[in-house]
Amino acid sequence: MNYILETKHLTKKYGSHYAVKDVNIHLAKGQIYGLVGRNGAGKTTLLRMISGLSKPTEGTFEVFGENGLNNPVTRVKTGCLIESPGIYSRLNARNNIILKCKALGIKEKSIADELLKLVGLQNAGNKKTEEFSLGMKQSWGLPWLLSEILRL
């Protein structure tokens, strides 16, 4: 079976402490996989390894059948939002997206409005992101990730 994500004995160790130990996940297209556990169980560490933000101590993983370690091909096919998106709180939502798009080489400013509309924040384009409610901040992560996808 072809998996969109497959981890093989994925492990992250800090000194003598295991943050993640011997994790094997097989996620097929269309499946939803939830990570549930107490604080400190290793959920975020696992996501950081899969997204390339942290290197596994042991084990491997594949994304879309490609080796996930240091592979730019898998990086452009994945997105990950851990905790909160990196946004400039003093800028409004529209300008945050425009700035992100510029960094990715996307010049069309109209994309910002399209992304805001897509996630239901079309009326918040001029609102500073520091004024966003928690729900709005969570929705905010979607246009941020979508601007990454548009880079493809």
Short mmCIF file of N, CA and C in Angstrom, two decimals:
data_model
loop_
_atom_site.label_atom_id
_atom_site.label_comp_id
_atom_site.label_asym_id
_atom_site.label_seq_id
_atom_site.Cartn_x
_atom_site.Cartn_y
_atom_site.Cartn_z
N MET A 1 0.84 -1.18 0.00
CA MET A 1 0.00 0.00 0.00
C MET A 1 0.88 1.24 0.00
N ASN A 2 0.46 2.26 -0.74
CA ASN A 2 1.19 3.53 -0.75
C ASN A 2 0.63 4.42 0.35
N TYR A 3 1.51 4.96 1.16
CA TYR A 3 1.12 5.83 2.26
C TYR A 3 1.57 7.26 1.97
N ILE A 4 0.77 8.24 2.44
CA ILE A 4 1.22 9.63 2.29
C ILE A 4 2.21 9.97 3.40
N LEU A 5 2.13 9.26 4.51
CA LEU A 5 3.09 9.41 5.59
C LEU A 5 3.36 8.03 6.19
N GLU A 6 4.62 7.71 6.32
CA GLU A 6 5.01 6.46 6.97
C GLU A 6 6.25 6.72 7.81
N THR A 7 6.14 6.45 9.11
CA THR A 7 7.31 6.58 9.98
C THR A 7 7.77 5.18 10.36
N LYS A 8 9.08 5.03 10.46
CA LYS A 8 9.67 3.73 10.79
C LYS A 8 10.62 3.91 11.96
N HIS A 9 10.18 3.48 13.14
CA HIS A 9 11.00 3.52 14.35
C HIS A 9 11.52 4.93 14.64
N LEU A 10 10.69 5.93 14.38
CA LEU A 10 11.09 7.32 14.57
C LEU A 10 11.33 7.59 16.06
N THR A 11 12.50 8.14 16.35
CA THR A 11 12.92 8.35 17.74
C THR A 11 13.63 9.68 17.86
N LYS A 12 13.36 10.39 18.96
CA LYS A 12 14.09 11.61 19.28
C LYS A 12 14.51 11.52 20.75
N LYS A 13 15.82 11.62 20.95
CA LYS A 13 16.38 11.48 22.28
C LYS A 13 17.18 12.73 22.62
N TYR A 14 16.97 13.28 23.81
CA TYR A 14 17.74 14.40 24.32
C TYR A 14 18.54 13.87 25.52
N GLY A 15 19.84 13.70 25.33
CA GLY A 15 20.66 13.10 26.38
C GLY A 15 20.20 11.67 26.60
N SER A 16 19.79 11.36 27.82
CA SER A 16 19.29 10.01 28.11
C SER A 16 17.76 9.95 28.11
N HIS A 17 17.10 11.08 27.81
CA HIS A 17 15.64 11.15 27.83
C HIS A 17 15.05 10.98 26.43
N TYR A 18 14.10 10.07 26.31
CA TYR A 18 13.39 9.88 25.04
C TYR A 18 12.19 10.81 25.00
N ALA A 19 12.15 11.71 24.03
CA ALA A 19 10.97 12.56 23.82
C ALA A 19 9.97 11.79 22.96
N VAL A 20 10.48 11.02 21.99
CA VAL A 20 9.69 10.16 21.11
C VAL A 20 10.49 8.87 20.96
N LYS A 21 9.84 7.73 21.09
CA LYS A 21 10.58 6.47 21.01
C LYS A 21 9.85 5.46 20.13
N ASP A 22 10.51 5.09 19.04
CA ASP A 22 10.11 3.97 18.19
C ASP A 22 8.67 4.11 17.66
N VAL A 23 8.36 5.26 17.05
CA VAL A 23 7.01 5.51 16.54
C VAL A 23 6.89 5.02 15.10
N ASN A 24 5.85 4.23 14.86
CA ASN A 24 5.55 3.70 13.53
C ASN A 24 4.13 4.11 13.16
N ILE A 25 4.01 4.96 12.14
CA ILE A 25 2.71 5.43 11.67
C ILE A 25 2.59 5.09 10.19
N HIS A 26 1.42 4.64 9.80
CA HIS A 26 1.14 4.36 8.38
C HIS A 26 -0.17 5.06 8.03
N LEU A 27 -0.06 6.20 7.36
CA LEU A 27 -1.22 7.03 7.07
C LEU A 27 -1.51 7.03 5.57
N ALA A 28 -2.64 6.46 5.21
CA ALA A 28 -3.04 6.40 3.80
C ALA A 28 -3.79 7.66 3.41
N LYS A 29 -3.83 7.93 2.11
CA LYS A 29 -4.54 9.10 1.59
C LYS A 29 -5.99 9.06 2.05
N GLY A 30 -6.46 10.21 2.53
CA GLY A 30 -7.85 10.33 2.98
C GLY A 30 -8.07 9.99 4.44
N GLN A 31 -7.08 9.40 5.09
CA GLN A 31 -7.22 9.06 6.50
C GLN A 31 -6.94 10.28 7.37
N ILE A 32 -7.54 10.29 8.54
CA ILE A 32 -7.28 11.32 9.53
C ILE A 32 -6.62 10.63 10.71
N TYR A 33 -5.54 11.22 11.18
CA TYR A 33 -4.77 10.62 12.27
C TYR A 33 -4.66 11.65 13.38
N GLY A 34 -5.07 11.29 14.56
CA GLY A 34 -5.00 12.21 15.69
C GLY A 34 -3.92 11.79 16.67
N LEU A 35 -3.20 12.77 17.18
CA LEU A 35 -2.21 12.53 18.22
C LEU A 35 -2.81 12.98 19.54
N VAL A 36 -2.99 12.05 20.44
CA VAL A 36 -3.59 12.35 21.73
C VAL A 36 -2.63 11.88 22.81
N GLY A 37 -2.41 12.74 23.79
CA GLY A 37 -1.53 12.37 24.89
C GLY A 37 -1.37 13.51 25.86
N ARG A 38 -0.82 13.19 27.00
CA ARG A 38 -0.61 14.19 28.04
C ARG A 38 0.49 15.17 27.61
N ASN A 39 0.61 16.26 28.33
CA ASN A 39 1.70 17.20 28.08
C ASN A 39 3.03 16.47 28.24
N GLY A 40 3.95 16.72 27.30
CA GLY A 40 5.26 16.09 27.36
C GLY A 40 5.32 14.70 26.78
N ALA A 41 4.23 14.25 26.16
CA ALA A 41 4.20 12.89 25.60
C ALA A 41 4.98 12.77 24.29
N GLY A 42 5.30 13.90 23.64
CA GLY A 42 6.09 13.86 22.42
C GLY A 42 5.32 14.19 21.15
N LYS A 43 4.08 14.64 21.28
CA LYS A 43 3.27 14.96 20.10
C LYS A 43 3.91 16.05 19.24
N THR A 44 4.29 17.14 19.87
CA THR A 44 4.91 18.25 19.13
C THR A 44 6.27 17.85 18.58
N THR A 45 7.04 17.11 19.34
CA THR A 45 8.35 16.66 18.87
C THR A 45 8.20 15.80 17.63
N LEU A 46 7.21 14.92 17.62
CA LEU A 46 6.96 14.08 16.43
C LEU A 46 6.62 14.94 15.22
N LEU A 47 5.73 15.93 15.40
CA LEU A 47 5.37 16.82 14.30
C LEU A 47 6.56 17.64 13.82
N ARG A 48 7.40 18.07 14.74
CA ARG A 48 8.59 18.84 14.38
C ARG A 48 9.55 18.00 13.53
N MET A 49 9.67 16.72 13.83
CA MET A 49 10.55 15.85 13.02
C MET A 49 9.97 15.66 11.62
N ILE A 50 8.67 15.39 11.55
CA ILE A 50 8.03 15.13 10.26
C ILE A 50 8.05 16.39 9.38
N SER A 51 7.95 17.56 10.00
CA SER A 51 7.94 18.80 9.22
C SER A 51 9.34 19.33 8.92
N GLY A 52 10.37 18.65 9.40
CA GLY A 52 11.74 19.05 9.11
C GLY A 52 12.30 20.10 10.05
N LEU A 53 11.60 20.40 11.13
CA LEU A 53 12.08 21.39 12.09
C LEU A 53 13.03 20.79 13.13
N SER A 54 13.07 19.46 13.18
CA SER A 54 13.95 18.76 14.12
C SER A 54 14.39 17.46 13.46
N LYS A 55 15.61 17.05 13.72
CA LYS A 55 16.14 15.83 13.11
C LYS A 55 15.96 14.65 14.05
N PRO A 56 15.45 13.52 13.54
CA PRO A 56 15.32 12.33 14.38
C PRO A 56 16.68 11.82 14.86
N THR A 57 16.71 11.27 16.05
CA THR A 57 17.91 10.62 16.56
C THR A 57 18.07 9.26 15.88
N GLU A 58 16.96 8.58 15.69
CA GLU A 58 16.94 7.28 15.02
C GLU A 58 15.67 7.18 14.19
N GLY A 59 15.67 6.25 13.25
CA GLY A 59 14.50 5.98 12.44
C GLY A 59 14.43 6.87 11.20
N THR A 60 13.42 6.60 10.39
CA THR A 60 13.22 7.33 9.15
C THR A 60 11.73 7.60 8.96
N PHE A 61 11.43 8.43 7.97
CA PHE A 61 10.04 8.62 7.59
C PHE A 61 9.98 8.96 6.12
N GLU A 62 8.84 8.63 5.53
CA GLU A 62 8.59 8.94 4.12
C GLU A 62 7.32 9.76 4.00
N VAL A 63 7.36 10.73 3.09
CA VAL A 63 6.19 11.55 2.78
C VAL A 63 5.92 11.36 1.29
N PHE A 64 4.74 10.90 0.95
CA PHE A 64 4.37 10.61 -0.44
C PHE A 64 5.38 9.66 -1.10
N GLY A 65 5.88 8.69 -0.32
CA GLY A 65 6.79 7.68 -0.86
C GLY A 65 8.22 8.13 -1.01
N GLU A 66 8.53 9.37 -0.60
CA GLU A 66 9.89 9.91 -0.72
C GLU A 66 10.51 10.03 0.68
N ASN A 67 11.80 9.79 0.76
CA ASN A 67 12.51 9.96 2.01
C ASN A 67 12.24 11.37 2.55
N GLY A 68 11.81 11.47 3.79
CA GLY A 68 11.44 12.77 4.35
C GLY A 68 12.58 13.55 4.96
N LEU A 69 13.73 12.91 5.17
CA LEU A 69 14.85 13.59 5.81
C LEU A 69 15.58 14.49 4.83
N ASN A 70 15.64 15.77 5.13
CA ASN A 70 16.37 16.75 4.31
C ASN A 70 16.02 16.67 2.83
N ASN A 71 14.76 16.48 2.52
CA ASN A 71 14.33 16.33 1.14
C ASN A 71 13.46 17.51 0.73
N PRO A 72 13.97 18.41 -0.12
CA PRO A 72 13.18 19.58 -0.52
C PRO A 72 11.90 19.22 -1.28
N VAL A 73 11.88 18.06 -1.93
CA VAL A 73 10.68 17.63 -2.66
C VAL A 73 9.53 17.40 -1.69
N THR A 74 9.82 16.75 -0.56
CA THR A 74 8.74 16.51 0.42
C THR A 74 8.38 17.78 1.17
N ARG A 75 9.30 18.70 1.34
CA ARG A 75 9.03 19.96 2.05
C ARG A 75 7.97 20.79 1.34
N VAL A 76 7.99 20.84 0.02
CA VAL A 76 7.00 21.66 -0.69
C VAL A 76 5.64 20.99 -0.75
N LYS A 77 5.57 19.71 -0.39
CA LYS A 77 4.29 18.99 -0.41
C LYS A 77 3.63 18.93 0.96
N THR A 78 4.29 19.48 1.97
CA THR A 78 3.73 19.41 3.32
C THR A 78 3.68 20.79 3.95
N GLY A 79 2.80 20.94 4.89
CA GLY A 79 2.70 22.15 5.68
C GLY A 79 2.37 21.77 7.10
N CYS A 80 2.85 22.54 8.03
CA CYS A 80 2.62 22.20 9.43
C CYS A 80 2.48 23.49 10.22
N LEU A 81 1.47 23.54 11.04
CA LEU A 81 1.26 24.69 11.91
C LEU A 81 1.28 24.17 13.34
N ILE A 82 2.38 24.43 14.04
CA ILE A 82 2.53 23.97 15.41
C ILE A 82 2.34 25.16 16.33
N GLU A 83 1.32 25.09 17.16
CA GLU A 83 0.97 26.10 18.15
C GLU A 83 0.39 27.36 17.53
N SER A 84 1.18 28.24 16.91
CA SER A 84 0.62 29.45 16.33
C SER A 84 1.46 29.86 15.12
N PRO A 85 0.81 30.50 14.14
CA PRO A 85 1.57 30.91 12.96
C PRO A 85 2.49 32.09 13.28
N GLY A 86 3.60 32.16 12.59
CA GLY A 86 4.52 33.29 12.76
C GLY A 86 3.98 34.48 12.00
N ILE A 87 3.37 35.40 12.71
CA ILE A 87 2.79 36.58 12.08
C ILE A 87 3.31 37.83 12.76
N TYR A 88 3.24 38.92 12.05
CA TYR A 88 3.63 40.21 12.60
C TYR A 88 2.37 40.84 13.20
N SER A 89 2.33 40.91 14.54
CA SER A 89 1.11 41.35 15.22
C SER A 89 0.75 42.80 14.95
N ARG A 90 1.70 43.64 14.58
CA ARG A 90 1.42 45.05 14.33
C ARG A 90 0.91 45.31 12.91
N LEU A 91 1.03 44.30 12.05
CA LEU A 91 0.50 44.42 10.68
C LEU A 91 -0.91 43.88 10.63
N ASN A 92 -1.69 44.34 9.66
CA ASN A 92 -3.02 43.77 9.50
C ASN A 92 -2.91 42.44 8.75
N ALA A 93 -4.02 41.72 8.71
CA ALA A 93 -4.03 40.39 8.11
C ALA A 93 -3.60 40.41 6.65
N ARG A 94 -4.15 41.34 5.87
CA ARG A 94 -3.84 41.42 4.43
C ARG A 94 -2.34 41.66 4.22
N ASN A 95 -1.75 42.60 4.96
CA ASN A 95 -0.33 42.91 4.78
C ASN A 95 0.57 41.77 5.25
N ASN A 96 0.13 41.00 6.25
CA ASN A 96 0.89 39.83 6.66
C ASN A 96 0.97 38.83 5.51
N ILE A 97 -0.15 38.59 4.84
CA ILE A 97 -0.16 37.65 3.73
C ILE A 97 0.66 38.18 2.56
N ILE A 98 0.51 39.46 2.25
CA ILE A 98 1.28 40.05 1.15
C ILE A 98 2.78 39.91 1.43
N LEU A 99 3.19 40.17 2.66
CA LEU A 99 4.60 40.04 3.02
C LEU A 99 5.08 38.60 2.86
N LYS A 100 4.28 37.65 3.32
CA LYS A 100 4.63 36.23 3.18
C LYS A 100 4.73 35.86 1.71
N CYS A 101 3.78 36.30 0.91
CA CYS A 101 3.80 36.01 -0.53
C CYS A 101 5.04 36.59 -1.19
N LYS A 102 5.41 37.81 -0.83
CA LYS A 102 6.63 38.43 -1.39
C LYS A 102 7.84 37.57 -1.08
N ALA A 103 7.91 37.06 0.14
CA ALA A 103 9.04 36.22 0.54
C ALA A 103 9.10 34.94 -0.28
N LEU A 104 7.93 34.50 -0.76
CA LEU A 104 7.86 33.28 -1.57
C LEU A 104 7.96 33.57 -3.06
N GLY A 105 8.08 34.84 -3.43
CA GLY A 105 8.19 35.20 -4.85
C GLY A 105 6.85 35.36 -5.54
N ILE A 106 5.77 35.46 -4.78
CA ILE A 106 4.43 35.64 -5.34
C ILE A 106 4.13 37.14 -5.35
N LYS A 107 3.90 37.69 -6.54
CA LYS A 107 3.75 39.14 -6.66
C LYS A 107 2.31 39.63 -6.68
N GLU A 108 1.35 38.76 -6.96
CA GLU A 108 -0.05 39.18 -7.09
C GLU A 108 -0.64 39.48 -5.72
N LYS A 109 -0.89 40.75 -5.45
CA LYS A 109 -1.45 41.15 -4.16
C LYS A 109 -2.89 40.69 -3.97
N SER A 110 -3.59 40.42 -5.07
CA SER A 110 -4.99 39.99 -4.98
C SER A 110 -5.12 38.62 -4.31
N ILE A 111 -4.04 37.86 -4.27
CA ILE A 111 -4.08 36.54 -3.63
C ILE A 111 -4.41 36.68 -2.15
N ALA A 112 -3.95 37.75 -1.52
CA ALA A 112 -4.22 37.96 -0.09
C ALA A 112 -5.72 37.97 0.17
N ASP A 113 -6.47 38.72 -0.63
CA ASP A 113 -7.92 38.78 -0.44
C ASP A 113 -8.59 37.44 -0.73
N GLU A 114 -8.09 36.74 -1.73
CA GLU A 114 -8.64 35.42 -2.05
C GLU A 114 -8.43 34.44 -0.89
N LEU A 115 -7.24 34.45 -0.28
CA LEU A 115 -6.96 33.56 0.83
C LEU A 115 -7.80 33.91 2.06
N LEU A 116 -7.93 35.21 2.34
CA LEU A 116 -8.76 35.63 3.47
C LEU A 116 -10.21 35.21 3.28
N LYS A 117 -10.72 35.34 2.07
CA LYS A 117 -12.09 34.94 1.79
C LYS A 117 -12.25 33.42 1.94
N LEU A 118 -11.27 32.67 1.49
CA LEU A 118 -11.32 31.21 1.53
C LEU A 118 -11.51 30.69 2.95
N VAL A 119 -10.91 31.37 3.94
CA VAL A 119 -11.02 30.91 5.33
C VAL A 119 -12.01 31.74 6.16
N GLY A 120 -12.82 32.57 5.49
CA GLY A 120 -13.86 33.32 6.18
C GLY A 120 -13.37 34.53 6.94
N LEU A 121 -12.22 35.06 6.58
CA LEU A 121 -11.69 36.25 7.26
C LEU A 121 -11.67 37.47 6.34
N GLN A 122 -12.53 37.47 5.32
CA GLN A 122 -12.53 38.57 4.35
C GLN A 122 -12.82 39.92 4.98
N ASN A 123 -13.55 39.94 6.09
CA ASN A 123 -13.87 41.21 6.75
C ASN A 123 -12.80 41.61 7.77
N ALA A 124 -11.77 40.80 7.89
CA ALA A 124 -10.73 41.09 8.87
C ALA A 124 -9.41 41.51 8.22
N GLY A 125 -9.42 41.77 6.93
CA GLY A 125 -8.19 42.10 6.20
C GLY A 125 -7.46 43.31 6.73
N ASN A 126 -8.21 44.30 7.25
CA ASN A 126 -7.57 45.52 7.75
C ASN A 126 -7.35 45.50 9.26
N LYS A 127 -7.75 44.41 9.90
CA LYS A 127 -7.61 44.29 11.34
C LYS A 127 -6.20 43.81 11.68
N LYS A 128 -5.57 44.46 12.68
CA LYS A 128 -4.25 44.02 13.11
C LYS A 128 -4.37 42.63 13.72
N THR A 129 -3.42 41.77 13.42
CA THR A 129 -3.51 40.38 13.88
C THR A 129 -3.40 40.27 15.41
N GLU A 130 -2.84 41.28 16.07
CA GLU A 130 -2.79 41.25 17.53
C GLU A 130 -4.19 41.37 18.14
N GLU A 131 -5.16 41.84 17.34
CA GLU A 131 -6.54 41.99 17.81
C GLU A 131 -7.40 40.76 17.49
N PHE A 132 -6.81 39.75 16.85
CA PHE A 132 -7.57 38.54 16.49
C PHE A 132 -7.94 37.75 17.74
N SER A 133 -9.14 37.15 17.70
CA SER A 133 -9.53 36.21 18.74
C SER A 133 -8.74 34.91 18.53
N LEU A 134 -8.82 34.00 19.49
CA LEU A 134 -8.12 32.73 19.35
C LEU A 134 -8.59 31.98 18.11
N GLY A 135 -9.91 31.96 17.89
CA GLY A 135 -10.46 31.28 16.71
C GLY A 135 -9.96 31.89 15.41
N MET A 136 -9.87 33.21 15.37
CA MET A 136 -9.37 33.89 14.18
C MET A 136 -7.89 33.55 13.95
N LYS A 137 -7.13 33.48 15.04
CA LYS A 137 -5.71 33.13 14.90
C LYS A 137 -5.55 31.71 14.37
N GLN A 138 -6.43 30.81 14.81
CA GLN A 138 -6.37 29.44 14.31
C GLN A 138 -6.75 29.40 12.84
N SER A 139 -7.77 30.15 12.45
CA SER A 139 -8.14 30.24 11.04
C SER A 139 -7.02 30.89 10.23
N TRP A 140 -6.32 31.81 10.85
CA TRP A 140 -5.25 32.54 10.20
C TRP A 140 -4.17 31.59 9.67
N GLY A 141 -3.93 30.50 10.37
CA GLY A 141 -2.91 29.55 9.94
C GLY A 141 -3.17 28.99 8.56
N LEU A 142 -4.43 28.90 8.16
CA LEU A 142 -4.76 28.34 6.85
C LEU A 142 -4.26 29.20 5.69
N PRO A 143 -4.52 30.51 5.65
CA PRO A 143 -3.96 31.27 4.52
C PRO A 143 -2.44 31.29 4.56
N TRP A 144 -1.88 31.21 5.74
CA TRP A 144 -0.43 31.18 5.86
C TRP A 144 0.11 29.93 5.17
N LEU A 145 -0.51 28.78 5.46
CA LEU A 145 -0.09 27.53 4.82
C LEU A 145 -0.42 27.53 3.34
N LEU A 146 -1.56 28.10 2.98
CA LEU A 146 -1.95 28.14 1.57
C LEU A 146 -0.99 28.99 0.75
N SER A 147 -0.45 30.05 1.33
CA SER A 147 0.52 30.85 0.60
C SER A 147 1.77 30.02 0.30
N GLU A 148 2.09 29.07 1.17
CA GLU A 148 3.20 28.15 0.91
C GLU A 148 2.85 27.26 -0.28
N ILE A 149 1.61 26.77 -0.31
CA ILE A 149 1.19 25.88 -1.39
C ILE A 149 1.21 26.60 -2.72
N LEU A 150 0.82 27.88 -2.74
CA LEU A 150 0.79 28.65 -3.98
C LEU A 150 2.18 28.78 -4.61
N ARG A 151 3.19 28.60 -3.80
CA ARG A 151 4.56 28.68 -4.30
C ARG A 151 4.86 27.58 -5.29
N LEU A 152 4.11 26.49 -5.24
CA LEU A 152 4.40 25.32 -6.10
C LEU A 152 4.30 25.65 -7.55
#
